[in-house]
């Protein structure tokens, strides 16, 4: 594993970036950090909510016991997100969808900023904070950036829940299988802004590497994935990704 600071992007990575056709990017909360979105494990104000660690309030158990508390937590975060914009990292990744013959963008984030930057076909492995889902019939509703969220299902009248994958819940049907298939096919894999602690998504770079992909991590800090990577670009996504693009 070669660890370099942003300014010295290795020649091999530049060469692979110029010639690759199947590229996969996995993003986590760090790609939105420069937009002002607090990360989960960076000690910001979304690591804990009303005394509960985020992986307790964002869990299937919490939803079963107190749906309204879980809504308050997500309403709070939408209130923060409402005024935030994509950053250079999101815009760069949006350009990459035109640059490579097969480009796959997998995100663990629920903030919608990749789409806001122009990315299409984003595989949202953990759902979206901008959608609600009926707990009975599963019908989904968009939540407006301004104004109130719908509070009952317009189709069956039952209660709604955030359309987000909580701890202890399965990922959306087929999402991980599609992601794993793309990971096994890619020749160049970037892992951007994730602590690589949450499974199943954290298994995807391992699948890519085992299938022969060149693995590049972009993160100011080391993670459990760093040693598996061919190169670690130490720095912020908003600084590093545009440099690759030049
Ligand atoms: C599952 C949506 C099968 C909600 C999220 C016990 C019981 C039940 C399950 C488990 C268990 N033990 C383990 C598990 C499995 C569990 C898991 O992996 N737990 C971990 C924590 C040990 N996984 C699950 O439960 C998953 N489902 O396994 O299903 C199953 C089913 C039933 C029963 C058992 C198993 C579901 C996981 C999905 C949870 N939902 N989000 C919400 O948003 O509230 S996960 C949550 O963490 C976020 O989505 C986030 O994306 C994800 C990962 O975090 P990161 O994105 O990496 O963010 P983090 O803050 O950690 O790191 C930020 C990084 O950015 C840092 O490295 C930092 O250095 C870097 N950074 C900072 N600034 C920048 C930067 N990088 C670049 N540029 C910068 N400027």
PDB file of C-alpha atoms and ligand atoms in Angstrom:
ATOM      1  CA  UNK A   1       0.000   0.000   0.000  1.00  0.00           C
ATOM      2  CA  UNK A   2       1.445   3.365  -1.029  1.00  0.00           C
ATOM      3  CA  UNK A   3       0.302   6.350   1.017  1.00  0.00           C
ATOM      4  CA  UNK A   4       0.796   9.754  -0.619  1.00  0.00           C
ATOM      5  CA  UNK A   5      -0.468  13.232   0.035  1.00  0.00           C
ATOM      6  CA  UNK A   6      -2.788  14.679  -2.550  1.00  0.00           C
ATOM      7  CA  UNK A   7      -0.197  16.623  -4.567  1.00  0.00           C
ATOM      8  CA  UNK A   8       1.770  13.491  -5.555  1.00  0.00           C
ATOM      9  CA  UNK A   9      -0.732  11.318  -7.347  1.00  0.00           C
ATOM     10  CA  UNK A  10       1.279   8.251  -8.438  1.00  0.00           C
ATOM     11  CA  UNK A  11       1.992   7.837 -12.139  1.00  0.00           C
ATOM     12  CA  UNK A  12       0.453   4.341 -12.117  1.00  0.00           C
ATOM     13  CA  UNK A  13      -2.848   5.687 -10.794  1.00  0.00           C
ATOM     14  CA  UNK A  14      -2.838   8.509 -13.378  1.00  0.00           C
ATOM     15  CA  UNK A  15      -2.138   6.015 -16.157  1.00  0.00           C
ATOM     16  CA  UNK A  16      -4.906   3.656 -14.978  1.00  0.00           C
ATOM     17  CA  UNK A  17      -7.284   6.596 -14.626  1.00  0.00           C
ATOM     18  CA  UNK A  18      -6.577   7.612 -18.228  1.00  0.00           C
ATOM     19  CA  UNK A  19      -7.133   4.128 -19.682  1.00  0.00           C
ATOM     20  CA  UNK A  20      -9.799   2.527 -17.453  1.00  0.00           C
ATOM     21  CA  UNK A  21     -13.237   1.677 -18.833  1.00  0.00           C
ATOM     22  CA  UNK A  22     -14.925  -0.039 -15.846  1.00  0.00           C
ATOM     23  CA  UNK A  23     -14.663   2.175 -12.775  1.00  0.00           C
ATOM     24  CA  UNK A  24     -16.504   1.879  -9.454  1.00  0.00           C
ATOM     25  CA  UNK A  25     -16.642   4.447  -6.665  1.00  0.00           C
ATOM     26  CA  UNK A  26     -17.931   3.753  -3.138  1.00  0.00           C
ATOM     27  CA  UNK A  27     -18.643   6.859  -1.072  1.00  0.00           C
ATOM     28  CA  UNK A  28     -19.408   7.462   2.582  1.00  0.00           C
ATOM     29  CA  UNK A  29     -20.193  10.448   4.775  1.00  0.00           C
ATOM     30  CA  UNK A  30     -16.734  11.967   4.194  1.00  0.00           C
ATOM     31  CA  UNK A  31     -17.585  12.886   0.594  1.00  0.00           C
ATOM     32  CA  UNK A  32     -20.253  15.250   1.991  1.00  0.00           C
ATOM     33  CA  UNK A  33     -18.124  16.613   4.858  1.00  0.00           C
ATOM     34  CA  UNK A  34     -16.946  19.656   2.840  1.00  0.00           C
ATOM     35  CA  UNK A  35     -20.591  20.463   2.098  1.00  0.00           C
ATOM     36  CA  UNK A  36     -21.071  20.876   5.854  1.00  0.00           C
ATOM     37  CA  UNK A  37     -22.771  17.507   6.448  1.00  0.00           C
ATOM     38  CA  UNK A  38     -21.530  16.163   9.787  1.00  0.00           C
ATOM     39  CA  UNK A  39     -19.966  12.697   9.553  1.00  0.00           C
ATOM     40  CA  UNK A  40     -21.064   9.960  11.935  1.00  0.00           C
ATOM     41  CA  UNK A  41     -17.776   9.087  13.559  1.00  0.00           C
ATOM     42  CA  UNK A  42     -16.019  12.397  13.353  1.00  0.00           C
ATOM     43  CA  UNK A  43     -17.480  13.492  16.685  1.00  0.00           C
ATOM     44  CA  UNK A  44     -19.802  16.024  15.065  1.00  0.00           C
ATOM     45  CA  UNK A  45     -23.328  16.750  16.166  1.00  0.00           C
ATOM     46  CA  UNK A  46     -24.832  13.751  14.428  1.00  0.00           C
ATOM     47  CA  UNK A  47     -22.727  11.177  16.232  1.00  0.00           C
ATOM     48  CA  UNK A  48     -25.161  11.377  19.160  1.00  0.00           C
ATOM     49  CA  UNK A  49     -28.859  12.373  19.235  1.00  0.00           C
ATOM     50  CA  UNK A  50     -30.542  13.187  22.557  1.00  0.00           C
ATOM     51  CA  UNK A  51     -27.916  11.111  24.344  1.00  0.00           C
ATOM     52  CA  UNK A  52     -28.267   8.145  21.980  1.00  0.00           C
ATOM     53  CA  UNK A  53     -25.369   7.114  19.730  1.00  0.00           C
ATOM     54  CA  UNK A  54     -26.461   7.432  16.082  1.00  0.00           C
ATOM     55  CA  UNK A  55     -26.294   3.676  15.503  1.00  0.00           C
ATOM     56  CA  UNK A  56     -28.826   3.259  18.349  1.00  0.00           C
ATOM     57  CA  UNK A  57     -31.346   5.880  17.168  1.00  0.00           C
ATOM     58  CA  UNK A  58     -30.796   4.778  13.535  1.00  0.00           C
ATOM     59  CA  UNK A  59     -31.710   1.157  14.243  1.00  0.00           C
ATOM     60  CA  UNK A  60     -34.550  -1.279  13.576  1.00  0.00           C
ATOM     61  CA  UNK A  61     -34.989  -1.621  17.332  1.00  0.00           C
ATOM     62  CA  UNK A  62     -35.464   2.129  17.827  1.00  0.00           C
ATOM     63  CA  UNK A  63     -37.982   2.179  14.967  1.00  0.00           C
ATOM     64  CA  UNK A  64     -39.993  -0.644  16.555  1.00  0.00           C
ATOM     65  CA  UNK A  65     -40.056   1.061  19.951  1.00  0.00           C
ATOM     66  CA  UNK A  66     -40.448   4.722  19.064  1.00  0.00           C
ATOM     67  CA  UNK A  67     -41.138   5.658  15.439  1.00  0.00           C
ATOM     68  CA  UNK A  68     -41.746   9.298  16.355  1.00  0.00           C
ATOM     69  CA  UNK A  69     -38.292   9.604  17.992  1.00  0.00           C
ATOM     70  CA  UNK A  70     -36.698   8.193  14.835  1.00  0.00           C
ATOM     71  CA  UNK A  71     -38.676  10.719  12.757  1.00  0.00           C
ATOM     72  CA  UNK A  72     -37.456  13.557  15.011  1.00  0.00           C
ATOM     73  CA  UNK A  73     -33.856  12.436  14.403  1.00  0.00           C
ATOM     74  CA  UNK A  74     -34.323  12.382  10.634  1.00  0.00           C
ATOM     75  CA  UNK A  75     -36.344  15.632  10.632  1.00  0.00           C
ATOM     76  CA  UNK A  76     -33.421  17.240  12.495  1.00  0.00           C
ATOM     77  CA  UNK A  77     -30.910  16.019   9.900  1.00  0.00           C
ATOM     78  CA  UNK A  78     -33.089  17.095   6.949  1.00  0.00           C
ATOM     79  CA  UNK A  79     -33.230  20.510   8.598  1.00  0.00           C
ATOM     80  CA  UNK A  80     -29.421  20.666   8.414  1.00  0.00           C
ATOM     81  CA  UNK A  81     -29.229  19.221   4.902  1.00  0.00           C
ATOM     82  CA  UNK A  82     -31.918  21.507   3.478  1.00  0.00           C
ATOM     83  CA  UNK A  83     -29.497  24.382   2.941  1.00  0.00           C
ATOM     84  CA  UNK A  84     -26.363  22.446   2.020  1.00  0.00           C
ATOM     85  CA  UNK A  85     -24.986  22.106  -1.476  1.00  0.00           C
ATOM     86  CA  UNK A  86     -22.824  19.506  -3.217  1.00  0.00           C
ATOM     87  CA  UNK A  87     -19.064  20.144  -3.100  1.00  0.00           C
ATOM     88  CA  UNK A  88     -16.238  19.702  -5.650  1.00  0.00           C
ATOM     89  CA  UNK A  89     -16.040  15.978  -4.876  1.00  0.00           C
ATOM     90  CA  UNK A  90     -19.688  15.414  -5.813  1.00  0.00           C
ATOM     91  CA  UNK A  91     -19.376  17.479  -8.995  1.00  0.00           C
ATOM     92  CA  UNK A  92     -16.210  15.641 -10.035  1.00  0.00           C
ATOM     93  CA  UNK A  93     -17.882  12.249  -9.586  1.00  0.00           C
ATOM     94  CA  UNK A  94     -20.843  13.482 -11.631  1.00  0.00           C
ATOM     95  CA  UNK A  95     -18.409  14.236 -14.500  1.00  0.00           C
ATOM     96  CA  UNK A  96     -16.898  10.743 -14.237  1.00  0.00           C
ATOM     97  CA  UNK A  97     -20.173   9.114 -15.351  1.00  0.00           C
ATOM     98  CA  UNK A  98     -19.461  10.574 -18.827  1.00  0.00           C
ATOM     99  CA  UNK A  99     -15.763   9.802 -18.731  1.00  0.00           C
ATOM    100  CA  UNK A 100     -15.807   6.006 -18.369  1.00  0.00           C
ATOM    101  CA  UNK A 101     -17.571   3.362 -20.478  1.00  0.00           C
ATOM    102  CA  UNK A 102     -19.052   1.730 -17.375  1.00  0.00           C
ATOM    103  CA  UNK A 103     -19.127   3.898 -14.276  1.00  0.00           C
ATOM    104  CA  UNK A 104     -20.805   2.779 -11.061  1.00  0.00           C
ATOM    105  CA  UNK A 105     -21.418   5.117  -8.135  1.00  0.00           C
ATOM    106  CA  UNK A 106     -22.343   3.347  -4.890  1.00  0.00           C
ATOM    107  CA  UNK A 107     -23.141   5.481  -1.882  1.00  0.00           C
ATOM    108  CA  UNK A 108     -23.787   4.745   1.772  1.00  0.00           C
ATOM    109  CA  UNK A 109     -25.028   8.306   2.149  1.00  0.00           C
ATOM    110  CA  UNK A 110     -28.693   9.214   2.389  1.00  0.00           C
ATOM    111  CA  UNK A 111     -28.240  12.979   1.764  1.00  0.00           C
ATOM    112  CA  UNK A 112     -29.035  13.092  -1.973  1.00  0.00           C
ATOM    113  CA  UNK A 113     -26.024  15.322  -2.726  1.00  0.00           C
ATOM    114  CA  UNK A 114     -24.659  13.074  -5.497  1.00  0.00           C
ATOM    115  CA  UNK A 115     -27.929  13.467  -7.403  1.00  0.00           C
ATOM    116  CA  UNK A 116     -27.988  17.195  -6.666  1.00  0.00           C
ATOM    117  CA  UNK A 117     -24.531  17.411  -8.314  1.00  0.00           C
ATOM    118  CA  UNK A 118     -25.812  15.682 -11.464  1.00  0.00           C
ATOM    119  CA  UNK A 119     -24.998  12.010 -10.860  1.00  0.00           C
ATOM    120  CA  UNK A 120     -27.556   9.625 -12.357  1.00  0.00           C
ATOM    121  CA  UNK A 121     -28.094   5.932 -11.545  1.00  0.00           C
ATOM    122  CA  UNK A 122     -26.655   6.351  -8.043  1.00  0.00           C
ATOM    123  CA  UNK A 123     -26.956   3.077  -6.115  1.00  0.00           C
ATOM    124  CA  UNK A 124     -28.184   4.318  -2.726  1.00  0.00           C
ATOM    125  CA  UNK A 125     -27.390   1.310  -0.572  1.00  0.00           C
ATOM    126  CA  UNK A 126     -28.851   2.888   2.568  1.00  0.00           C
ATOM    127  CA  UNK A 127     -31.845   4.623   0.977  1.00  0.00           C
ATOM    128  CA  UNK A 128     -32.585   8.342   1.086  1.00  0.00           C
ATOM    129  CA  UNK A 129     -33.456  10.822   3.832  1.00  0.00           C
ATOM    130  CA  UNK A 130     -35.623  12.587   1.200  1.00  0.00           C
ATOM    131  CA  UNK A 131     -38.057   9.647   0.957  1.00  0.00           C
ATOM    132  CA  UNK A 132     -40.671   8.126   3.298  1.00  0.00           C
ATOM    133  CA  UNK A 133     -42.095   4.600   3.017  1.00  0.00           C
ATOM    134  CA  UNK A 134     -45.366   3.154   4.252  1.00  0.00           C
ATOM    135  CA  UNK A 135     -44.788   0.612   7.029  1.00  0.00           C
ATOM    136  CA  UNK A 136     -47.663  -1.515   5.648  1.00  0.00           C
ATOM    137  CA  UNK A 137     -47.893  -1.299   1.871  1.00  0.00           C
ATOM    138  CA  UNK A 138     -44.368  -0.069   1.168  1.00  0.00           C
ATOM    139  CA  UNK A 139     -45.467   2.816  -1.095  1.00  0.00           C
ATOM    140  CA  UNK A 140     -42.740   5.495  -1.205  1.00  0.00           C
ATOM    141  CA  UNK A 141     -43.209   9.254  -1.033  1.00  0.00           C
ATOM    142  CA  UNK A 142     -40.758  12.054  -1.796  1.00  0.00           C
ATOM    143  CA  UNK A 143     -40.187  14.444   1.131  1.00  0.00           C
ATOM    144  CA  UNK A 144     -40.021  18.107  -0.040  1.00  0.00           C
ATOM    145  CA  UNK A 145     -36.979  20.182   0.932  1.00  0.00           C
ATOM    146  CA  UNK A 146     -39.337  22.889   2.119  1.00  0.00           C
ATOM    147  CA  UNK A 147     -42.563  22.301   4.009  1.00  0.00           C
ATOM    148  CA  UNK A 148     -43.830  19.330   5.963  1.00  0.00           C
ATOM    149  CA  UNK A 149     -43.242  15.687   5.228  1.00  0.00           C
ATOM    150  CA  UNK A 150     -46.324  13.502   4.551  1.00  0.00           C
ATOM    151  CA  UNK A 151     -47.421  11.892   7.838  1.00  0.00           C
ATOM    152  CA  UNK A 152     -49.661   9.078   6.593  1.00  0.00           C
ATOM    153  CA  UNK A 153     -49.674   6.824   3.571  1.00  0.00           C
ATOM    154  CA  UNK A 154     -51.924   8.341   0.863  1.00  0.00           C
ATOM    155  CA  UNK A 155     -52.532   4.799  -0.462  1.00  0.00           C
ATOM    156  CA  UNK A 156     -53.550   2.890   2.678  1.00  0.00           C
ATOM    157  CA  UNK A 157     -53.604   5.421   5.518  1.00  0.00           C
ATOM    158  CA  UNK A 158     -51.023   3.641   7.682  1.00  0.00           C
ATOM    159  CA  UNK A 159     -47.958   5.270   9.224  1.00  0.00           C
ATOM    160  CA  UNK A 160     -44.826   6.170   7.273  1.00  0.00           C
ATOM    161  CA  UNK A 161     -41.174   5.586   8.162  1.00  0.00           C
ATOM    162  CA  UNK A 162     -37.939   7.002   6.747  1.00  0.00           C
ATOM    163  CA  UNK A 163     -37.003   5.140   3.534  1.00  0.00           C
ATOM    164  CA  UNK A 164     -33.527   4.561   4.970  1.00  0.00           C
ATOM    165  CA  UNK A 165     -31.743   1.302   5.879  1.00  0.00           C
ATOM    166  CA  UNK A 166     -31.309   1.282   9.645  1.00  0.00           C
ATOM    167  CA  UNK A 167     -28.830  -0.799  11.602  1.00  0.00           C
ATOM    168  CA  UNK A 168     -30.145  -4.334  11.827  1.00  0.00           C
ATOM    169  CA  UNK A 169     -32.089  -4.008   8.541  1.00  0.00           C
ATOM    170  CA  UNK A 170     -31.411  -5.598   5.186  1.00  0.00           C
ATOM    171  CA  UNK A 171     -30.321  -3.415   2.286  1.00  0.00           C
ATOM    172  CA  UNK A 172     -32.888  -2.749  -0.465  1.00  0.00           C
ATOM    173  CA  UNK A 173     -33.587  -5.940  -2.435  1.00  0.00           C
ATOM    174  CA  UNK A 174     -30.972  -6.459  -5.081  1.00  0.00           C
ATOM    175  CA  UNK A 175     -28.917  -3.380  -4.170  1.00  0.00           C
ATOM    176  CA  UNK A 176     -26.000  -5.255  -2.633  1.00  0.00           C
ATOM    177  CA  UNK A 177     -26.107  -8.009  -5.269  1.00  0.00           C
ATOM    178  CA  UNK A 178     -25.897  -5.439  -8.071  1.00  0.00           C
ATOM    179  CA  UNK A 179     -23.172  -3.551  -6.227  1.00  0.00           C
ATOM    180  CA  UNK A 180     -21.172  -6.743  -5.632  1.00  0.00           C
ATOM    181  CA  UNK A 181     -21.509  -7.720  -9.298  1.00  0.00           C
ATOM    182  CA  UNK A 182     -20.217  -4.321 -10.453  1.00  0.00           C
ATOM    183  CA  UNK A 183     -17.411  -4.519  -7.875  1.00  0.00           C
ATOM    184  CA  UNK A 184     -16.345  -7.906  -9.277  1.00  0.00           C
ATOM    185  CA  UNK A 185     -16.206  -6.441 -12.799  1.00  0.00           C
ATOM    186  CA  UNK A 186     -14.441  -3.133 -12.201  1.00  0.00           C
ATOM    187  CA  UNK A 187     -10.744  -2.591 -12.997  1.00  0.00           C
ATOM    188  CA  UNK A 188     -10.362   0.593 -10.929  1.00  0.00           C
ATOM    189  CA  UNK A 189     -12.112   1.093  -7.579  1.00  0.00           C
ATOM    190  CA  UNK A 190     -12.113   4.271  -5.482  1.00  0.00           C
ATOM    191  CA  UNK A 191     -13.228   4.266  -1.843  1.00  0.00           C
ATOM    192  CA  UNK A 192     -13.959   7.855  -0.846  1.00  0.00           C
ATOM    193  CA  UNK A 193     -14.783   9.190   2.607  1.00  0.00           C
ATOM    194  CA  UNK A 194     -15.811   6.110   4.485  1.00  0.00           C
ATOM    195  CA  UNK A 195     -14.542   4.633   7.740  1.00  0.00           C
ATOM    196  CA  UNK A 196     -15.120   1.206   6.141  1.00  0.00           C
ATOM    197  CA  UNK A 197     -16.740  -0.097   9.328  1.00  0.00           C
ATOM    198  CA  UNK A 198     -20.314  -0.740   8.172  1.00  0.00           C
ATOM    199  CA  UNK A 199     -21.172  -4.000   6.444  1.00  0.00           C
ATOM    200  CA  UNK A 200     -22.287  -5.103   3.862  1.00  0.00           C
ATOM    201  CA  UNK A 201     -20.939  -2.007   1.977  1.00  0.00           C
ATOM    202  CA  UNK A 202     -17.450  -2.330   3.493  1.00  0.00           C
ATOM    203  CA  UNK A 203     -17.151  -5.756   1.804  1.00  0.00           C
ATOM    204  CA  UNK A 204     -17.411  -4.228  -1.677  1.00  0.00           C
ATOM    205  CA  UNK A 205     -13.822  -2.945  -1.980  1.00  0.00           C
ATOM    206  CA  UNK A 206     -12.652  -6.362  -0.791  1.00  0.00           C
ATOM    207  CA  UNK A 207     -14.653  -7.967  -3.622  1.00  0.00           C
ATOM    208  CA  UNK A 208     -13.184  -5.521  -6.140  1.00  0.00           C
ATOM    209  CA  UNK A 209      -9.635  -6.177  -4.951  1.00  0.00           C
ATOM    210  CA  UNK A 210     -10.138  -9.964  -4.959  1.00  0.00           C
ATOM    211  CA  UNK A 211     -11.390  -9.662  -8.545  1.00  0.00           C
ATOM    212  CA  UNK A 212      -8.204  -7.884  -9.641  1.00  0.00           C
ATOM    213  CA  UNK A 213      -9.195  -4.220  -9.393  1.00  0.00           C
ATOM    214  CA  UNK A 214      -6.676  -1.500  -8.556  1.00  0.00           C
ATOM    215  CA  UNK A 215      -7.909  -0.105  -5.230  1.00  0.00           C
ATOM    216  CA  UNK A 216      -7.516   3.551  -4.259  1.00  0.00           C
ATOM    217  CA  UNK A 217      -8.679   5.080  -0.957  1.00  0.00           C
ATOM    218  CA  UNK A 218      -9.312   8.824  -0.565  1.00  0.00           C
ATOM    219  CA  UNK A 219      -9.499   9.832   3.097  1.00  0.00           C
ATOM    220  CA  UNK A 220      -7.687  12.222   5.474  1.00  0.00           C
ATOM    221  CA  UNK A 221      -7.338   9.301   7.894  1.00  0.00           C
ATOM    222  CA  UNK A 222      -6.272   5.657   7.742  1.00  0.00           C
ATOM    223  CA  UNK A 223      -9.087   3.075   7.859  1.00  0.00           C
ATOM    224  CA  UNK A 224      -9.293  -0.721   8.228  1.00  0.00           C
ATOM    225  CA  UNK A 225      -9.268  -0.827   4.414  1.00  0.00           C
ATOM    226  CA  UNK A 226      -6.078   1.213   3.944  1.00  0.00           C
ATOM    227  CA  UNK A 227      -3.683  -1.720   4.035  1.00  0.00           C
ATOM    228  CA  UNK A 228      -5.655  -3.555   1.341  1.00  0.00           C
ATOM    229  CA  UNK A 229      -5.406  -0.583  -1.033  1.00  0.00           C
ATOM    230  CA  UNK A 230      -2.858  -0.227  -3.818  1.00  0.00           C
ATOM    231  CA  UNK A 231      -2.688   3.491  -3.053  1.00  0.00           C
ATOM    232  CA  UNK A 232      -4.072   5.729  -0.311  1.00  0.00           C
ATOM    233  CA  UNK A 233      -4.468   9.416  -1.200  1.00  0.00           C
ATOM    234  CA  UNK A 234      -4.372  11.149   2.165  1.00  0.00           C
ATOM    235  CA  UNK A 235      -6.507  14.259   2.090  1.00  0.00           C
ATOM    236  CA  UNK A 236      -9.952  15.679   1.494  1.00  0.00           C
ATOM    237  CA  UNK A 237     -12.126  14.369  -1.320  1.00  0.00           C
ATOM    238  CA  UNK A 238     -12.893  17.913  -2.501  1.00  0.00           C
ATOM    239  CA  UNK A 239      -9.157  18.540  -2.978  1.00  0.00           C
ATOM    240  CA  UNK A 240      -8.075  15.178  -4.357  1.00  0.00           C
ATOM    241  CA  UNK A 241     -10.795  14.088  -6.785  1.00  0.00           C
ATOM    242  CA  UNK A 242     -10.587  17.250  -8.956  1.00  0.00           C
ATOM    243  CA  UNK A 243      -6.799  16.746  -9.184  1.00  0.00           C
ATOM    244  CA  UNK A 244      -7.342  13.277 -10.635  1.00  0.00           C
ATOM    245  CA  UNK A 245      -9.732  14.772 -13.131  1.00  0.00           C
ATOM    246  CA  UNK A 246      -7.180  17.221 -14.532  1.00  0.00           C
TER     247      UNK A 246
HETATM  248  C1  LIG B   1     -27.199  -5.697   7.861  1.00  0.00           C
HETATM  249  C2  LIG B   1     -28.529   4.947   7.256  1.00  0.00           C
HETATM  250  C3  LIG B   1     -28.100  -7.883   7.763  1.00  0.00           C
HETATM  251  C4  LIG B   1     -29.091   5.410   8.542  1.00  0.00           C
HETATM  252  C5  LIG B   1     -26.646   3.549   7.891  1.00  0.00           C
HETATM  253  C6  LIG B   1     -25.552  -6.314  15.440  1.00  0.00           C
HETATM  254  C7  LIG B   1     -26.907  -6.276  15.147  1.00  0.00           C
HETATM  255  C8  LIG B   1     -27.347  -5.995  13.860  1.00  0.00           C
HETATM  256  C9  LIG B   1     -26.443  -5.743  12.848  1.00  0.00           C
HETATM  257  C10 LIG B   1     -25.109  -5.779  13.162  1.00  0.00           C
HETATM  258  C11 LIG B   1     -24.653  -6.051  14.427  1.00  0.00           C
HETATM  259  N1  LIG B   1     -23.298  -5.991  14.411  1.00  0.00           N
HETATM  260  C12 LIG B   1     -22.875  -5.681  13.166  1.00  0.00           C
HETATM  261  C13 LIG B   1     -23.956  -5.558  12.401  1.00  0.00           C
HETATM  262  C14 LIG B   1     -24.007  -5.225  10.997  1.00  0.00           C
HETATM  263  C15 LIG B   1     -24.173  -3.715  10.865  1.00  0.00           C
HETATM  264  C16 LIG B   1     -22.777  -3.096  10.934  1.00  0.00           C
HETATM  265  O1  LIG B   1     -22.028  -3.181   9.988  1.00  0.00           O
HETATM  266  N2  LIG B   1     -22.437  -2.498  12.086  1.00  0.00           N
HETATM  267  C17 LIG B   1     -21.112  -1.923  12.232  1.00  0.00           C
HETATM  268  C18 LIG B   1     -21.208  -0.504  12.788  1.00  0.00           C
HETATM  269  C19 LIG B   1     -20.300  -2.838  13.123  1.00  0.00           C
HETATM  270  N3  LIG B   1     -24.752  -3.489   9.573  1.00  0.00           N
HETATM  271  C20 LIG B   1     -26.074  -3.461   9.444  1.00  0.00           C
HETATM  272  O2  LIG B   1     -26.872  -3.514  10.379  1.00  0.00           O
HETATM  273  C21 LIG B   1     -26.546  -3.383   8.013  1.00  0.00           C
HETATM  274  N4  LIG B   1     -27.510  -4.406   7.745  1.00  0.00           N
HETATM  275  O3  LIG B   1     -26.149  -6.094   8.256  1.00  0.00           O
HETATM  276  O4  LIG B   1     -28.240  -6.517   7.464  1.00  0.00           O
HETATM  277  C22 LIG B   1     -28.726  -8.064   9.115  1.00  0.00           C
HETATM  278  C23 LIG B   1     -30.095  -7.918   9.213  1.00  0.00           C
HETATM  279  C24 LIG B   1     -30.692  -8.140  10.457  1.00  0.00           C
HETATM  280  C25 LIG B   1     -29.911  -8.448  11.586  1.00  0.00           C
HETATM  281  C26 LIG B   1     -28.510  -8.553  11.463  1.00  0.00           C
HETATM  282  C27 LIG B   1     -27.915  -8.340  10.223  1.00  0.00           C
HETATM  283  C28 LIG B   1     -27.207  -2.063   7.743  1.00  0.00           C
HETATM  284  C29 LIG B   1     -26.187  -0.956   7.892  1.00  0.00           C
HETATM  285  C30 LIG B   1     -26.826   0.342   7.419  1.00  0.00           C
HETATM  286  C31 LIG B   1     -27.020   1.246   8.605  1.00  0.00           C
HETATM  287  N5  LIG B   1     -27.459   2.561   8.110  1.00  0.00           N
HETATM  288  N6  LIG B   1     -27.105   4.706   7.429  1.00  0.00           N
HETATM  289  C32 LIG B   1     -28.683   6.837   8.829  1.00  0.00           C
HETATM  290  O5  LIG B   1     -28.049   7.494   7.971  1.00  0.00           O
HETATM  291  O6  LIG B   1     -29.011   7.278   9.926  1.00  0.00           O
HETATM  292  S1  LIG B   1     -25.008   3.321   8.147  1.00  0.00           S
HETATM  293  C33 LIG B   1     -24.231   4.792   8.479  1.00  0.00           C
HETATM  294  O7  LIG B   1     -22.850   4.474   8.617  1.00  0.00           O
HETATM  295  C34 LIG B   1     -24.286   5.796   7.349  1.00  0.00           C
HETATM  296  O8  LIG B   1     -25.093   5.438   6.277  1.00  0.00           O
HETATM  297  C35 LIG B   1     -22.880   5.836   6.868  1.00  0.00           C
HETATM  298  O9  LIG B   1     -22.831   5.904   5.507  1.00  0.00           O
HETATM  299  C36 LIG B   1     -22.374   4.525   7.317  1.00  0.00           C
HETATM  300  C37 LIG B   1     -20.889   4.359   7.287  1.00  0.00           C
HETATM  301  O10 LIG B   1     -20.315   5.473   7.849  1.00  0.00           O
HETATM  302  P1  LIG B   1     -19.371   6.346   6.907  1.00  0.00           P
HETATM  303  O11 LIG B   1     -20.134   6.742   5.697  1.00  0.00           O
HETATM  304  O12 LIG B   1     -18.104   5.610   6.685  1.00  0.00           O
HETATM  305  O13 LIG B   1     -19.172   7.619   7.785  1.00  0.00           O
HETATM  306  P2  LIG B   1     -18.198   7.789   9.036  1.00  0.00           P
HETATM  307  O14 LIG B   1     -18.605   9.017   9.761  1.00  0.00           O
HETATM  308  O15 LIG B   1     -18.107   6.489   9.774  1.00  0.00           O
HETATM  309  O16 LIG B   1     -16.748   8.017   8.364  1.00  0.00           O
HETATM  310  C38 LIG B   1     -16.511   9.185   7.600  1.00  0.00           C
HETATM  311  C39 LIG B   1     -15.163   8.993   6.951  1.00  0.00           C
HETATM  312  O17 LIG B   1     -14.932  10.117   6.130  1.00  0.00           O
HETATM  313  C40 LIG B   1     -14.011   8.916   7.939  1.00  0.00           C
HETATM  314  O18 LIG B   1     -13.148   7.871   7.551  1.00  0.00           O
HETATM  315  C41 LIG B   1     -13.303  10.274   7.780  1.00  0.00           C
HETATM  316  O19 LIG B   1     -11.917  10.165   7.968  1.00  0.00           O
HETATM  317  C42 LIG B   1     -13.603  10.584   6.336  1.00  0.00           C
HETATM  318  N7  LIG B   1     -13.620  12.008   5.997  1.00  0.00           N
HETATM  319  C43 LIG B   1     -13.902  13.064   6.783  1.00  0.00           C
HETATM  320  N8  LIG B   1     -13.815  14.214   6.043  1.00  0.00           N
HETATM  321  C44 LIG B   1     -13.473  13.846   4.778  1.00  0.00           C
HETATM  322  C45 LIG B   1     -13.348  12.443   4.737  1.00  0.00           C
HETATM  323  N9  LIG B   1     -13.019  11.782   3.611  1.00  0.00           N
HETATM  324  C46 LIG B   1     -12.790  12.512   2.497  1.00  0.00           C
HETATM  325  N10 LIG B   1     -12.895  13.865   2.454  1.00  0.00           N
HETATM  326  C47 LIG B   1     -13.224  14.562   3.571  1.00  0.00           C
HETATM  327  N11 LIG B   1     -13.326  15.904   3.516  1.00  0.00           N
END
